[in-house]
Amino acid sequence: DQQVKQNSPSLSVQEGRISILNCDYTNSMFDYFLWYKKYPAEGPTFLISISSIKDKNEDGRFTVFLNKSAKHLSLHIVPSQPGDSAVYFCAASITGTASKLTFGTGTRLQVML
Amino acid sequence: ETGVTQTPRHLVMGMTNKKSLKCEQHLGHNAMYWYKQSAKKPLELMFVYNFKEQTENNSVPSRFSPECPNSSHLFLHLHTLQPEDSALYLCASSQNTGAAADTQYFGPGTRLTVL
């Protein structure tokens, strides 16, 4: 049973527009959430995170929103750039077991010129 | 070399072979991890080591045997694998394992094919 779900396997967006990647979770014990980005032939790299005490965290062009009641988080990239084309993974953890990240299956983002 | 490196990058082995995957981190971290990513599945945590001690074994079959001789090196010894073990094996490291903010840094992975 997947506790972290990314229901959109792929997303295409025009350069300069907003990219919105979604993630849902089922375990209400999760209290820390992360997004990782992965380019082909490379390992995932950390992008941005959010604690459950917040509902928004921003870092440059990247913003993560958390809706605890809906058990939903989203990553907004604005403006989208061709270099953002990658697979994006959502992950979650529980305080006290922080080393145990539970990942989603990923969403492949393609930013078109 | 910087970051987390893994060798080999690709490995093809028969079911009766014995092989090892190697991971090395140059970040001065104390914790290291093995993950498995099968096709169309999420990354699955296999093992966690903190200060060379195994702290997590996520019900991994004994045909996978990890070894952590020091905080910078992590091995995954493979023997009598099955074709369903074919996957991308990723190594990661973090400063420690306690805090949620201990970001995990990943290596590029070893693509394993079991014939």
CSV table of N, CA and C in Angstrom, one decimal, chain A residues 2 32 34 36 38 41-46 89 93 95-105, chain B residues 9 33 35 37 40-43 45 48 56 58 88 90 97-101 103-104 106-108:
chain,number,residue,atom,x,y,z
A,2,GLN,N,0.8,2.0,-1.1
A,2,GLN,CA,1.6,3.2,-1.2
A,2,GLN,C,1.1,4.3,-0.3
A,32,TYR,N,7.0,15.7,8.0
A,32,TYR,CA,8.0,16.4,7.2
A,32,TYR,C,8.0,15.9,5.8
A,34,LEU,N,9.4,16.4,1.6
A,34,LEU,CA,10.5,16.9,0.8
A,34,LEU,C,10.2,16.6,-0.6
A,36,TYR,N,12.5,16.0,-4.2
A,36,TYR,CA,13.7,15.7,-4.8
A,36,TYR,C,13.6,15.8,-6.3
A,38,LYS,N,15.4,14.6,-10.1
A,38,LYS,CA,16.3,13.6,-10.6
A,38,LYS,C,16.5,13.8,-12.1
A,41,ALA,N,20.6,9.5,-15.3
A,41,ALA,CA,21.9,9.0,-15.0
A,41,ALA,C,22.5,9.7,-13.8
A,42,GLU,N,21.7,10.4,-13.0
A,42,GLU,CA,22.1,11.0,-11.8
A,42,GLU,C,21.2,10.6,-10.6
A,43,GLY,N,21.7,10.7,-9.4
A,43,GLY,CA,20.9,10.4,-8.3
A,43,GLY,C,20.0,11.6,-8.0
A,44,PRO,N,18.9,11.3,-7.2
A,44,PRO,CA,18.0,12.4,-6.8
A,44,PRO,C,18.8,13.5,-6.0
A,45,THR,N,18.4,14.7,-6.2
A,45,THR,CA,19.0,15.8,-5.4
A,45,THR,C,17.9,16.6,-4.7
A,46,PHE,N,18.1,16.9,-3.5
A,46,PHE,CA,17.2,17.6,-2.6
A,46,PHE,C,16.8,19.0,-3.2
A,89,PHE,N,10.4,13.8,-7.3
A,89,PHE,CA,9.9,12.8,-6.3
A,89,PHE,C,9.4,13.6,-5.0
A,93,SER,N,8.4,11.9,5.9
A,93,SER,CA,9.0,11.2,7.0
A,93,SER,C,8.3,11.6,8.3
A,95,THR,N,8.8,12.5,12.4
A,95,THR,CA,9.7,12.9,13.5
A,95,THR,C,10.1,11.7,14.4
A,96,GLY,N,11.4,11.5,14.6
A,96,GLY,CA,11.9,10.4,15.4
A,96,GLY,C,12.3,9.2,14.5
A,97,THR,N,11.8,9.2,13.3
A,97,THR,CA,12.3,8.2,12.3
A,97,THR,C,12.7,8.9,11.0
A,98,ALA,N,13.4,10.0,11.2
A,98,ALA,CA,13.6,10.9,10.1
A,98,ALA,C,14.4,10.2,8.9
A,99,SER,N,15.2,9.2,9.3
A,99,SER,CA,16.0,8.6,8.2
A,99,SER,C,15.1,7.7,7.3
A,100,LYS,N,13.9,7.4,7.7
A,100,LYS,CA,13.0,6.6,6.9
A,100,LYS,C,12.2,7.4,6.0
A,101,LEU,N,12.7,7.7,4.8
A,101,LEU,CA,11.9,8.5,3.9
A,101,LEU,C,11.0,7.6,3.1
A,102,THR,N,9.7,8.0,2.9
A,102,THR,CA,8.8,7.2,2.1
A,102,THR,C,8.6,8.1,0.8
A,103,PHE,N,8.9,7.5,-0.3
A,103,PHE,CA,8.9,8.2,-1.6
A,103,PHE,C,7.6,7.9,-2.4
A,104,GLY,N,7.3,8.9,-3.2
A,104,GLY,CA,6.3,8.6,-4.3
A,104,GLY,C,7.0,8.1,-5.5
A,105,THR,N,6.2,7.8,-6.5
A,105,THR,CA,6.8,7.2,-7.8
A,105,THR,C,7.4,8.2,-8.7
B,9,ARG,N,28.6,1.4,-12.3
B,9,ARG,CA,27.4,2.1,-12.6
B,9,ARG,C,26.4,1.2,-13.3
B,33,TYR,N,23.0,5.0,3.5
B,33,TYR,CA,21.7,4.3,3.2
B,33,TYR,C,21.9,3.5,1.9
B,35,TYR,N,19.1,2.2,-1.1
B,35,TYR,CA,17.7,2.2,-1.6
B,35,TYR,C,17.7,1.3,-2.8
B,37,GLN,N,15.3,1.0,-6.4
B,37,GLN,CA,14.2,1.5,-7.2
B,37,GLN,C,13.9,0.6,-8.3
B,40,LYS,N,8.8,1.5,-12.3
B,40,LYS,CA,7.4,2.0,-11.9
B,40,LYS,C,7.1,1.9,-10.5
B,41,LYS,N,8.1,1.8,-9.6
B,41,LYS,CA,7.9,1.7,-8.2
B,41,LYS,C,8.6,2.8,-7.5
B,42,PRO,N,8.2,3.2,-6.3
B,42,PRO,CA,9.0,4.3,-5.6
B,42,PRO,C,10.3,3.7,-5.0
B,43,LEU,N,11.2,4.6,-4.7
B,43,LEU,CA,12.4,4.2,-4.0
B,43,LEU,C,12.0,3.6,-2.7
B,45,LEU,N,13.6,2.1,0.9
B,45,LEU,CA,14.7,2.0,1.8
B,45,LEU,C,15.0,0.6,2.1
B,48,VAL,N,20.0,1.2,6.7
B,48,VAL,CA,20.5,2.5,7.2
B,48,VAL,C,21.7,2.1,8.1
B,56,GLU,N,18.8,0.2,10.6
B,56,GLU,CA,17.5,-0.2,9.9
B,56,GLU,C,17.8,-1.2,8.9
B,58,ASN,N,15.1,-3.0,6.4
B,58,ASN,CA,13.7,-2.9,6.0
B,58,ASN,C,13.2,-4.3,5.4
B,88,LEU,N,17.5,-0.3,-10.0
B,88,LEU,CA,18.5,0.7,-9.7
B,88,LEU,C,18.7,0.7,-8.2
B,90,LEU,N,20.5,2.7,-5.2
B,90,LEU,CA,21.0,4.0,-4.9
B,90,LEU,C,21.5,4.0,-3.5
B,97,THR,N,21.2,10.8,11.4
B,97,THR,CA,19.8,10.2,11.1
B,97,THR,C,18.7,10.8,12.0
B,98,GLY,N,19.1,11.7,12.9
B,98,GLY,CA,18.1,12.1,13.9
B,98,GLY,C,17.1,13.1,13.5
B,99,ALA,N,17.6,14.1,12.8
B,99,ALA,CA,16.7,15.2,12.5
B,99,ALA,C,16.1,15.1,11.1
B,100,ALA,N,14.9,15.6,10.9
B,100,ALA,CA,14.2,15.5,9.6
B,100,ALA,C,15.0,16.4,8.6
B,101,ALA,N,15.6,17.4,9.1
B,101,ALA,CA,16.3,18.3,8.3
B,101,ALA,C,17.7,17.8,7.8
B,103,THR,N,19.4,16.3,5.4
B,103,THR,CA,19.1,16.0,4.0
B,103,THR,C,19.9,14.8,3.6
B,104,GLN,N,19.3,14.0,2.8
B,104,GLN,CA,20.0,12.8,2.2
B,104,GLN,C,20.5,13.2,0.8
B,106,PHE,N,22.2,11.7,-2.6
B,106,PHE,CA,22.3,10.5,-3.3
B,106,PHE,C,23.4,10.4,-4.3
B,107,GLY,N,23.9,9.1,-4.5
B,107,GLY,CA,24.8,8.8,-5.5
B,107,GLY,C,24.0,8.6,-6.8
B,108,PRO,N,24.7,8.3,-7.9
B,108,PRO,CA,24.0,8.2,-9.2
B,108,PRO,C,23.4,6.8,-9.4
